[in-house]
Coordinates of C-alpha atoms in Angstrom, one line a residue:
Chain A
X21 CA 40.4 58.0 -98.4
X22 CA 42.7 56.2 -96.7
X23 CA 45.4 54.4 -98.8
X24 CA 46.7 51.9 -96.4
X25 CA 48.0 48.3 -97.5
X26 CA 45.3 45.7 -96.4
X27 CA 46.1 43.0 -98.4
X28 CA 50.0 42.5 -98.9
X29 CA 50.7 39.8 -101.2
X30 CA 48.4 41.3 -103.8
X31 CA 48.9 44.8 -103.1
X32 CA 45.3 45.9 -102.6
X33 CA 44.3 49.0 -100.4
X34 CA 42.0 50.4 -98.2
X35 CA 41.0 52.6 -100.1
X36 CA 39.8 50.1 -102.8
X37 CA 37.9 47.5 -100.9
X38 CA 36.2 50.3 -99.3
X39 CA 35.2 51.7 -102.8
X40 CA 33.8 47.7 -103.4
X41 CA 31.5 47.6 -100.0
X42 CA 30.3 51.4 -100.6
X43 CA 29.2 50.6 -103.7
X44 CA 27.1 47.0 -103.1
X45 CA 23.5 47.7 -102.5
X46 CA 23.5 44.9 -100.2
X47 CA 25.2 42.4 -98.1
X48 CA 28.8 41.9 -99.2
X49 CA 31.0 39.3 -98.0
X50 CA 34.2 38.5 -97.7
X51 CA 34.6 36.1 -100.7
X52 CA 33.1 38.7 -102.9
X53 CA 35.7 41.1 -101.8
X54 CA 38.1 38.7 -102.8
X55 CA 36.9 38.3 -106.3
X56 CA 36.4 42.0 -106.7
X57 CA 39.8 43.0 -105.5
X58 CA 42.0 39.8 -105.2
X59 CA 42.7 40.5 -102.0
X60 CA 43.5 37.0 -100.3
X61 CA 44.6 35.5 -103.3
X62 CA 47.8 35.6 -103.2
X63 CA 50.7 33.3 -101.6
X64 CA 49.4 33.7 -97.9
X65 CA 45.9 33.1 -99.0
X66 CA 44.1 35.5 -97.1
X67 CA 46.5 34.4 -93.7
X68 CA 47.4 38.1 -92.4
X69 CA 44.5 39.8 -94.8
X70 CA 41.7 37.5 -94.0
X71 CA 40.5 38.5 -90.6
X72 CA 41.1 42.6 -91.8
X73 CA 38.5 42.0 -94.1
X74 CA 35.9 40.3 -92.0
X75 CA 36.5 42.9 -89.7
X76 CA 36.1 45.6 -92.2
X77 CA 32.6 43.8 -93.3
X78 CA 31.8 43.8 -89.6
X79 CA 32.3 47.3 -89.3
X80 CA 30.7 48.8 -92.3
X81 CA 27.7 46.4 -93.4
X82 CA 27.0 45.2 -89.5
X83 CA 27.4 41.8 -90.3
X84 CA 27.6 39.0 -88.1
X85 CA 30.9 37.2 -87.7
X86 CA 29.4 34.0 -89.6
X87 CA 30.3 34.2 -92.4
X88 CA 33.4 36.3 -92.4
X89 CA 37.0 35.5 -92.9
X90 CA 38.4 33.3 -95.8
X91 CA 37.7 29.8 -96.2
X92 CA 40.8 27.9 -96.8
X93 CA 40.7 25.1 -99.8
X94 CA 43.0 22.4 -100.1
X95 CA 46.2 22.6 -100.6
X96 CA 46.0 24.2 -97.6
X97 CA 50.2 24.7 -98.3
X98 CA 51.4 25.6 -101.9
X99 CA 52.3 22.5 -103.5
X100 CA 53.5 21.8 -107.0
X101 CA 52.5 19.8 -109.6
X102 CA 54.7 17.1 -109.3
X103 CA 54.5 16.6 -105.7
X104 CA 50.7 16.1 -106.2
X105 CA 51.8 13.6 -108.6
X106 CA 53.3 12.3 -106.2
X107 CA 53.0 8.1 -105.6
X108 CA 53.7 8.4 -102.0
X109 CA 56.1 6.1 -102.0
X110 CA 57.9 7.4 -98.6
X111 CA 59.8 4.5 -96.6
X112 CA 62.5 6.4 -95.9
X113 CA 60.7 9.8 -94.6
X114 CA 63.8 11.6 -92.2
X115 CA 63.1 12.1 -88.6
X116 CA 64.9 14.6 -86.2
X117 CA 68.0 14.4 -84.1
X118 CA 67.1 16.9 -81.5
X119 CA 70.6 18.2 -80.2
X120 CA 71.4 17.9 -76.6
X121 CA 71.5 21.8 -76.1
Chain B
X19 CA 54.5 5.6 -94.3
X20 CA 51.4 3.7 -91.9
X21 CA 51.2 4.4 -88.2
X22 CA 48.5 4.3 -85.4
X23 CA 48.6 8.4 -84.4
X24 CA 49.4 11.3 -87.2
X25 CA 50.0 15.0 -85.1
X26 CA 50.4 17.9 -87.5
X27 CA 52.3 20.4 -85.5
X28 CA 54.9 19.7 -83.2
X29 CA 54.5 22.0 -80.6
X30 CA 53.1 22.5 -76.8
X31 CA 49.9 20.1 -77.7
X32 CA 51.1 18.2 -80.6
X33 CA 54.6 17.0 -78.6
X34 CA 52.3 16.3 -75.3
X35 CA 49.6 13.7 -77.6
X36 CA 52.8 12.3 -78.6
X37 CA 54.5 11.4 -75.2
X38 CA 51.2 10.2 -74.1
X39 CA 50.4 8.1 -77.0
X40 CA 53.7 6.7 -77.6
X41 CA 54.4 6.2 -74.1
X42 CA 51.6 3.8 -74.1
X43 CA 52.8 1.7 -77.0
X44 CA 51.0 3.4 -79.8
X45 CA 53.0 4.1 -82.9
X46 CA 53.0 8.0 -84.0
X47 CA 54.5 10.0 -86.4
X48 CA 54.9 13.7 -85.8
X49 CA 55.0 16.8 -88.4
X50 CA 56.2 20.1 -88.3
X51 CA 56.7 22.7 -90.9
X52 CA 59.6 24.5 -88.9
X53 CA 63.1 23.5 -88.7
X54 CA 63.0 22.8 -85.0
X55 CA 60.1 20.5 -83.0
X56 CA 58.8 23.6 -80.0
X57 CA 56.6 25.2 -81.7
X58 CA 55.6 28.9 -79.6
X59 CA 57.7 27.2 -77.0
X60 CA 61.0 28.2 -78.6
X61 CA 60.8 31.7 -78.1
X62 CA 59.0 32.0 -74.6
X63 CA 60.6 33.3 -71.7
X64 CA 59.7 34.7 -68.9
X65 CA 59.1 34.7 -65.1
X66 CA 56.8 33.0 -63.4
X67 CA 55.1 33.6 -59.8
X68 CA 57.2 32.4 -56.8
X69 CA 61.1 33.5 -59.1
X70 CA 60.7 30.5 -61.4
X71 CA 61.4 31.2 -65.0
X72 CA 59.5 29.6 -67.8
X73 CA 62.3 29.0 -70.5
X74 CA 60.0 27.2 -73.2
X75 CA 63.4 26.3 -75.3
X76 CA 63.9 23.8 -72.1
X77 CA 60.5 22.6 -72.5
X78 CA 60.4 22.0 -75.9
X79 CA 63.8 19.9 -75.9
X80 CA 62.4 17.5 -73.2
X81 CA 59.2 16.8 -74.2
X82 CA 60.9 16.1 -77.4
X83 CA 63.3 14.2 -76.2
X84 CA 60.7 12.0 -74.5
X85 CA 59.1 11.6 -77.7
X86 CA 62.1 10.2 -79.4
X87 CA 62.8 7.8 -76.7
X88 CA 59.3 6.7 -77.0
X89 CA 60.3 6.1 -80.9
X90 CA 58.1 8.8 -82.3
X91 CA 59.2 10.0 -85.8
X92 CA 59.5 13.6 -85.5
X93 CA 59.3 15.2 -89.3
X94 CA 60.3 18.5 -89.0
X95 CA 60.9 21.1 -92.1
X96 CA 57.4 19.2 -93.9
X97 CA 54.3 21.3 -94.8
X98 CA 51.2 19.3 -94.4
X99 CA 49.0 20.2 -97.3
X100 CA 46.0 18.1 -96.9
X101 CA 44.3 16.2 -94.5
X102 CA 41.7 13.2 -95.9
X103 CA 39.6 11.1 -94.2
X104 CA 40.2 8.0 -92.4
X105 CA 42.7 9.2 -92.3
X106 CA 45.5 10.4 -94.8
X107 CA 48.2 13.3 -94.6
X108 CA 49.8 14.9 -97.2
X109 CA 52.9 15.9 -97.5
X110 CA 55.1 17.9 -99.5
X111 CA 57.4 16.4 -101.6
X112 CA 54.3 13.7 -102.4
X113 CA 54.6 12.1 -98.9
X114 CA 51.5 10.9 -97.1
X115 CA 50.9 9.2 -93.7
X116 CA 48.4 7.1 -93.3
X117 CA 46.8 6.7 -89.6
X118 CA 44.0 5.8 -87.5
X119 CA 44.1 8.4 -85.6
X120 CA 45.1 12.1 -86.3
X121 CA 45.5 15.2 -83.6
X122 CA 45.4 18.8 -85.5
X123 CA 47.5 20.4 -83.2
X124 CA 48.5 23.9 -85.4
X125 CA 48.1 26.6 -82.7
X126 CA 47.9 30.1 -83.3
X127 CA 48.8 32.6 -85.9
X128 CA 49.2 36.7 -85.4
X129 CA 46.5 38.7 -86.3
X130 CA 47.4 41.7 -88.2
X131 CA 47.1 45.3 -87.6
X132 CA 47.4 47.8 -90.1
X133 CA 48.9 50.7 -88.2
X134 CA 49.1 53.4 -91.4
X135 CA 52.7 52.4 -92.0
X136 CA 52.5 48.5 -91.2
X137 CA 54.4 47.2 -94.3
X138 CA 57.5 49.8 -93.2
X139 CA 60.8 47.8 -93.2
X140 CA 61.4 47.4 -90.0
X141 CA 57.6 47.0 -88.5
X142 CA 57.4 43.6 -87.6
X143 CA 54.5 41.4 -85.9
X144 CA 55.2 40.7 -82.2
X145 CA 55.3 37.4 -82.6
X146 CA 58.3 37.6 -85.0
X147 CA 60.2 40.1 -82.8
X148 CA 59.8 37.3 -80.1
X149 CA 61.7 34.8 -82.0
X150 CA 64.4 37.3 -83.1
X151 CA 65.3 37.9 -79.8
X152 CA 65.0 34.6 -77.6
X153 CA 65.2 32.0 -80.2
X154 CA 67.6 33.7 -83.2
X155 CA 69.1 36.0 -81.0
X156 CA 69.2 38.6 -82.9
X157 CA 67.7 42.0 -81.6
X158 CA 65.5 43.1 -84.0
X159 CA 65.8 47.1 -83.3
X160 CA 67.9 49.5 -81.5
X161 CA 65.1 51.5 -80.1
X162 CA 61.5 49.9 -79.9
X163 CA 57.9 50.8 -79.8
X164 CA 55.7 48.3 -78.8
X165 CA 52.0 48.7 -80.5
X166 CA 48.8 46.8 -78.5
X167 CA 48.8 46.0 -75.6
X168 CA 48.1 42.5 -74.4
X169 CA 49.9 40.0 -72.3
X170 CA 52.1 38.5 -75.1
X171 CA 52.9 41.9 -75.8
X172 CA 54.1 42.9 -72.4
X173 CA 56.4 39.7 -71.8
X174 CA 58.3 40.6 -75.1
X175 CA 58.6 43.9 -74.4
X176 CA 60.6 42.9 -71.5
X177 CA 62.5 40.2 -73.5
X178 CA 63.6 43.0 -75.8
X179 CA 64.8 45.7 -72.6
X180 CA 66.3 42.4 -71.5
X181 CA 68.4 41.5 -75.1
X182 CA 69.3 44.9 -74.7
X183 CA 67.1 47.4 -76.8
X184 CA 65.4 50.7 -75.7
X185 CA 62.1 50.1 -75.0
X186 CA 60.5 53.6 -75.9
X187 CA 57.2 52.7 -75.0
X188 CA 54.2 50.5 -75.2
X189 CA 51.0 51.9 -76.8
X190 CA 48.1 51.5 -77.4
X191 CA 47.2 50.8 -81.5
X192 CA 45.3 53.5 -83.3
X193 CA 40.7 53.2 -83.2
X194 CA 40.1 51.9 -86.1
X195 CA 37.8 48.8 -87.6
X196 CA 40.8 47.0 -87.2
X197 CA 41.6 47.5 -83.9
X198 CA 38.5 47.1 -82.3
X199 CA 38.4 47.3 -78.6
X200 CA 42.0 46.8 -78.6
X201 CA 42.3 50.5 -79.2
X202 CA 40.2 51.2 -75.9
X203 CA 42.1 51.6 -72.7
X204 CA 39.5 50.1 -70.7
X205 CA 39.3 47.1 -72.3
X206 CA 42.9 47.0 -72.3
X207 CA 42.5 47.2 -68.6
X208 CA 41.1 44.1 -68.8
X209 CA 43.8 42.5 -70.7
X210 CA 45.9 43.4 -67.9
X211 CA 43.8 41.5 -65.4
X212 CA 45.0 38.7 -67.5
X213 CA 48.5 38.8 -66.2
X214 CA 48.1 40.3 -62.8
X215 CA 49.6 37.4 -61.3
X216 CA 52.8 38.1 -63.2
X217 CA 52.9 41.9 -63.2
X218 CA 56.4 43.1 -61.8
X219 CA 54.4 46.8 -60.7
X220 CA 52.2 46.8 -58.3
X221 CA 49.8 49.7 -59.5
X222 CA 49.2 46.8 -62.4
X223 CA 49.5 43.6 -59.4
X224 CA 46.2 45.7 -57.9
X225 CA 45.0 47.6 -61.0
X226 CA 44.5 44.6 -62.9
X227 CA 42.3 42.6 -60.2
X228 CA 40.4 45.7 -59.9
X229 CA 40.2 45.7 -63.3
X230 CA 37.5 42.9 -63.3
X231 CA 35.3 45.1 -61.2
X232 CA 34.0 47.8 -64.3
X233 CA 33.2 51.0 -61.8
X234 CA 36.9 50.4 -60.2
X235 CA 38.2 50.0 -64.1
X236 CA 36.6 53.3 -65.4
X237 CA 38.4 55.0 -62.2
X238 CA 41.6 53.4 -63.3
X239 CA 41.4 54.5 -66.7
X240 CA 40.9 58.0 -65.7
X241 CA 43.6 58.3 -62.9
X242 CA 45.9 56.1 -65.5
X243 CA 48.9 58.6 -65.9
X244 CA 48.9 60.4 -69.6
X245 CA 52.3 59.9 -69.6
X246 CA 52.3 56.1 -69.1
X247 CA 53.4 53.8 -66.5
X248 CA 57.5 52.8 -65.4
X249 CA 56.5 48.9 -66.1
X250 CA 59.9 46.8 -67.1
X251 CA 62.3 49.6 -67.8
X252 CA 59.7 50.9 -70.1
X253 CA 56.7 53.0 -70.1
X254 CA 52.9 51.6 -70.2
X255 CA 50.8 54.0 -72.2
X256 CA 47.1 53.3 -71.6
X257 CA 46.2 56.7 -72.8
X258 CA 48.5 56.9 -76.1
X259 CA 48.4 55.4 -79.0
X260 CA 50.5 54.9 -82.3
X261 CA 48.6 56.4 -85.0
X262 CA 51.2 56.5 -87.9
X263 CA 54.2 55.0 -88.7
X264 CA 57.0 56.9 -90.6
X265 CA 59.8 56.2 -93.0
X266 CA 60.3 55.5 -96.8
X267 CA 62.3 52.5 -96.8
X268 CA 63.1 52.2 -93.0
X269 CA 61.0 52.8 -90.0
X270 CA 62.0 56.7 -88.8
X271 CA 59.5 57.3 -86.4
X272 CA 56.1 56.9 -85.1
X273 CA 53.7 59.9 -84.6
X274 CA 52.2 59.5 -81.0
X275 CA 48.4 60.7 -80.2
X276 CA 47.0 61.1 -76.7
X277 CA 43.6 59.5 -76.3
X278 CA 40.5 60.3 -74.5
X279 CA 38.9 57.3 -72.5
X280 CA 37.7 55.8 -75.2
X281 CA 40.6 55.7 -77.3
X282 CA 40.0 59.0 -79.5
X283 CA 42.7 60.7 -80.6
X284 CA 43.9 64.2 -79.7
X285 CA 47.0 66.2 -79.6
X286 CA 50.2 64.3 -81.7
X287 CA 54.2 64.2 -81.1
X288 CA 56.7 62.4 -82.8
X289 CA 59.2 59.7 -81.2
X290 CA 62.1 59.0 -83.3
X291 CA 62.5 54.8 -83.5
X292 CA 63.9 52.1 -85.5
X293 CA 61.6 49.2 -85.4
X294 CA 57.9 48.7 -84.5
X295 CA 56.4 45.5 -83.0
X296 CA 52.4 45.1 -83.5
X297 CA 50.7 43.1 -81.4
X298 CA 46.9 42.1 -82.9
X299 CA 46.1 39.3 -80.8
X300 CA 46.0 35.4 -82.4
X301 CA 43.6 33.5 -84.2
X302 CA 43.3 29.5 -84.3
X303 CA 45.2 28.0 -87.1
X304 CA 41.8 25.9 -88.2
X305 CA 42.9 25.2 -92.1
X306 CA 42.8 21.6 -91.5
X307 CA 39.9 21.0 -89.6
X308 CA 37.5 22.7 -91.6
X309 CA 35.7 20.0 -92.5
X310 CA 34.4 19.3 -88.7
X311 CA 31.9 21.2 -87.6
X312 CA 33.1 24.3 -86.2
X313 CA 32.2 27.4 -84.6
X314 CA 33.4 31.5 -84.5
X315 CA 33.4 32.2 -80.9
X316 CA 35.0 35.6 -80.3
X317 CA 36.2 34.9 -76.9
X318 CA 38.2 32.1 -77.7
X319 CA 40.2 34.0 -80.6
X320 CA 38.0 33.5 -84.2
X321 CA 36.9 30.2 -85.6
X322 CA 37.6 26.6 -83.5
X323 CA 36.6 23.3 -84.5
X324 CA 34.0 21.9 -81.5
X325 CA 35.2 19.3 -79.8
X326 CA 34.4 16.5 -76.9
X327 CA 35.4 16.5 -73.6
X328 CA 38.0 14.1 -74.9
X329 CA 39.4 16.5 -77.5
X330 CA 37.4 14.7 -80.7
X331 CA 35.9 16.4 -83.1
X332 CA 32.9 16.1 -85.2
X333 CA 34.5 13.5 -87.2
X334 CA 35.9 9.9 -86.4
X335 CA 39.3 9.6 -84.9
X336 CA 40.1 13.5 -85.5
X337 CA 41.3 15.1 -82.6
X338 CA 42.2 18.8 -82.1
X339 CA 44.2 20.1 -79.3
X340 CA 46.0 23.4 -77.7
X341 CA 45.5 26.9 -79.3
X342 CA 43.5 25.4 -82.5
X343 CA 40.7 25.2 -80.0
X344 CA 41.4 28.8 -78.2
X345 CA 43.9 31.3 -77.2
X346 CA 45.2 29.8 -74.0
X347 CA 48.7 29.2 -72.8
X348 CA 51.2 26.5 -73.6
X349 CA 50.9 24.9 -70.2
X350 CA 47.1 24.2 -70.9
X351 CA 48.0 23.0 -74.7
X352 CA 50.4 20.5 -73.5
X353 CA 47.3 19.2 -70.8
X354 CA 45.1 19.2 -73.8
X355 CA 47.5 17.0 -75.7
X356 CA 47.9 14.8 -73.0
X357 CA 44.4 14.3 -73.2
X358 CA 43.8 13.6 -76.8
X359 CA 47.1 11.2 -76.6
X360 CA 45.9 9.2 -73.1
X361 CA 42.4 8.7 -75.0
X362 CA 43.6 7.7 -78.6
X363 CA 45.9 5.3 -76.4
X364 CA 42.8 4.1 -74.4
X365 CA 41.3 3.4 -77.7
X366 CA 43.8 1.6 -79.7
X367 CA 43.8 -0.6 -76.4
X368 CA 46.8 0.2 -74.9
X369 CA 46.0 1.4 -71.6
X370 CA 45.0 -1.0 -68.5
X371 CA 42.8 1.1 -66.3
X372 CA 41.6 3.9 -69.5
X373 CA 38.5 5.2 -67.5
X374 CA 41.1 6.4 -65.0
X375 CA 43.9 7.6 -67.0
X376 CA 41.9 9.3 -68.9
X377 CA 39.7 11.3 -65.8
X378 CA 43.4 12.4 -64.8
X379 CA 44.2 13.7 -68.0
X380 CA 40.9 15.9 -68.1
X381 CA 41.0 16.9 -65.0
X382 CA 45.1 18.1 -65.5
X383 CA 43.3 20.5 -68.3
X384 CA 41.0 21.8 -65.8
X385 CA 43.8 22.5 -63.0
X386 CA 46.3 24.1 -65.9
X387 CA 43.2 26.9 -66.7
X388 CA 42.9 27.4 -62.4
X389 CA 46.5 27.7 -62.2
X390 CA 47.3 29.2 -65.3
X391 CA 49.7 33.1 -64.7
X392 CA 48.7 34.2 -67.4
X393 CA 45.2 34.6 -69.9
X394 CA 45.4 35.9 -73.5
X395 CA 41.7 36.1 -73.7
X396 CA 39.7 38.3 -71.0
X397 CA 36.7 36.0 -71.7
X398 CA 38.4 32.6 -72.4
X399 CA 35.9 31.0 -70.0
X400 CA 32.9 31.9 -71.3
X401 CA 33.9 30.7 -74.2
X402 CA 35.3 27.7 -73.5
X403 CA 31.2 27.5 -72.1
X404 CA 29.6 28.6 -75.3
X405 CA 32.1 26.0 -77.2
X406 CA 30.8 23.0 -74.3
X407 CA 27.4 23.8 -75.3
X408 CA 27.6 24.2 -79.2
X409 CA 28.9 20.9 -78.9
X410 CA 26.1 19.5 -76.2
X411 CA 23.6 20.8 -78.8
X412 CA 25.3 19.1 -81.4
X413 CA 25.9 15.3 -80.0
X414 CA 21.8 16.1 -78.6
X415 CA 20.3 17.1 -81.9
X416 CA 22.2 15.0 -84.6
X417 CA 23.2 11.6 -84.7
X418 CA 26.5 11.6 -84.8
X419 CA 28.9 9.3 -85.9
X420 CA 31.3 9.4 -82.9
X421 CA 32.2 6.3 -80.2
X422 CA 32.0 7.8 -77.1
X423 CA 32.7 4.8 -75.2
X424 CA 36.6 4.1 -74.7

């Protein structure tokens, strides 16, 4: 087994997401990875981890790229509550100064 | 905040649309989530064919420059969260922009490589070693091994012996299902072809346009030295890779295997080091534009939005342009964005002759792939072809909701 960090921001290994695809009886993807193991759900969303896990898929279940890698929902960004409350109100948004060197 | 032209991403494409655009009159607003507008520019440096040195820091500061004399609002240090149609932008900090037009213009991000040992202190992506070193300043090891071995990771490997560091070596990464064909020395051969044009050695001047022949290739991998290649005041090492990487809470070392011609591991020694960069490749930054219709096409680097010959995409008034659409280099983003500004600025009405101006700005794109030094992905053409086509199919078999007409 081979106990290597895949998934960073939610600690998940190798080891484990290879335990979740040896054990399907079928075609696993990479969103049911994710809910099994939570890895790409955490602050990168699936960034750095994503295309590891479609490769794995590709690897071990011979899948076809099409449906690998995770999809990203919006808020593409973390965003809080209040700035999705937000009225958008922005008149005075702040632009640049680009120094001269 | 209302304007004609929203870019998300300042960099090589996204400041390009902007000169062009706003040049012509149009009003646009640019965002970028980093402190600085540059994008990939800010850390590139190197030479170019004929002694001329690409300093992208330059770049970056002039084309911005032009765009703030052209009165385009550059927001820099602002995420864009969302992306709505018809078109709105979301901001943090409950900002929007509202815009006719909109160019996604997010470029690339690393992929990772999880060399047993990757989250090490001291392992760092190459991307990030780049900016320590030509953009912070700051040298981000004493003595370096360089993991993959691509064209991005050669030019920083000499922008690190330049800053100063000891290069140990360049190796190949360890075969794996992560590494792919990355791990195989003659596809790496092939990667090599990519930069022949800038390639300081001549063994890798010749090897690499031989490299596009596959008979010549599998007799280059086999007289390819075991103990690497002088290449930059370092070593090449087509027929090593890094298969572990040591230390508890600092990189120590990395244990070294000699590989077979198809990248399987034999005999193993240690080299004692202080920082490891990974180079995995990059993959389209596509968040925003996943709404279009879009495509995974290996050869252009994962999953691109399809777009027309005039850099729109499946939907109204979105454009895409530079590494979002493929792995290529910043001179051919900036003719992209050139493009996708010159035609939203033909459509908002602000150019005299726009047939014309905008047949230049295509064919600059074409010209910037002939003359390009350098090409991150061995295949880049023939997937630029399967994109053209996806996209052919497309505009043939639906009816789609697109003006073609300028």
């Amino acid at each position: 087994m081979d106990d290597r960090i895949v998934c960073r921001c939610e600690d998940v290994h190798l080891d484990e997401i290879e335990k979740c695809l040896g054990e399907a009886d079928g075609h696993v993807s990479v969103r049911e990875i994710k809910l099994q193991t939570r890895a790409g759900m955490g602050i990168c969303q699936g960034r750095t981890c994503g295309p590891l896990l479609a490769a794995l898929i590709q690897e071990k279940a011979a899948k076809t790229p099409d449906d690998c890698g995770i999809g990203a929902n919006t808020p593409v960004r973390p965003v809080s509550l209040a700035d999705l409350a937000g009225s958008g109100d922005d008149a005075d948004l702040r632009s640049v100064v680009v120094e001269a060197n | 905040m209302k304007c004609d032209l929203a870019i998300i991403g300042a960099g090589p494409a996204g400041l390009s649309a902007a000169v062009a655009a706003a040049e012509a009159g149009a009003r646009v607003v640019v965002v970028d989530e980093n402190a600085r507008p540059g994008g990939r520019l800010l850390g590139q440096l190197h030479e170019e064919p004929g002694r001329v040195w690409w300093i992208g820091a330059e770049v970056s500061k002039t084309l911005a420059n032009r765009a703030l004399a052209a009165s385009v609002q550059i927001l820099t240090g602002r995420e864009v969260w969302g992306l709505f149609p018809q078109w709105k932008v979301a901001l943090d900090g409950g900002d929007s922009i509202t815009a006719e037009y909109v160019v996604v213009a997010t470029g690339a991000a690393e992929r990772a490589l999880p060399v047993p040992g990757w989250t090490i202190p001291g392992v760092m992506a190459i991307g990030a070693a780049q900016t320590l070193t030509n953009y912070y300043r700051v040298r981000p090891g004493e003595r370096i091994a360089v993991v993959g071995i691509d064209p991005l990771a050669l030019t920083v490997a000499h922008e690190l012996k330049m800053s100063g560091a000891d290069v140990v070596g360049i190796y190949l990464p360890p075969k794996d299902a992560f590494s792919g064909p990355r791990s195989n020395p003659d596809t790496n051969l092939r990667y090599l072809a990519g930069m022949a044009d800038l390639a300081p050695n001549a063994f890798l001047r010749i090897g690499g346009r031989l490299a596009n022949v596959p008979l010549l290739r599998k007799i280059a991998v086999a007289l390819f030295p075991r103990f690497g290649l002088p290449l930059m005041g370092t070593r090449l090492h087509l027929r090593q890779s890094v298969v572990r990487i040591c230390g508890d809470d600092q990189v120590k070392r990395v244990d070294v295997a000699l590989v077979d011609r198809h990248g399987n591991p034999g005999r193993t020694h240690s080299i004692m080091v202080d920082c490891v960069c990974i180079s995995g490749g990059l993959y389209p930054v596509q968040e925003l534009t996943q709404d279009c219709d879009v495509a995974q096409i290996s050869e252009l680097g994962g999953t691109i939005p399809l777009h027309s010959p005039e850099m729109e995409t499946s939907r109204k008034n979105l454009f895409v342009a530079g590494n979002v659409t493929g792995i290529e280099g910043a001179k051919i983003a900036m003719a992209q964005g050139t493009l996708a500004g010159t035609v939203i600025a033909a459509r908002l009405g602000h150019l005299h002759d726009p047939g014309e101006a905008i047949r230049r700005a295509a064919e600059a794109v074409v010209t910037a792939r002939e003359q390009s030094a350098i090409t991150f992905m061995p295949e880049i053409n023939k997937g630029r072809k399967i994109a053209e086509d996806l996209w052919r199919q497309r505009t043939g078999e639906t009816n789609n909701d697109l003006e073609i007409s300028v």
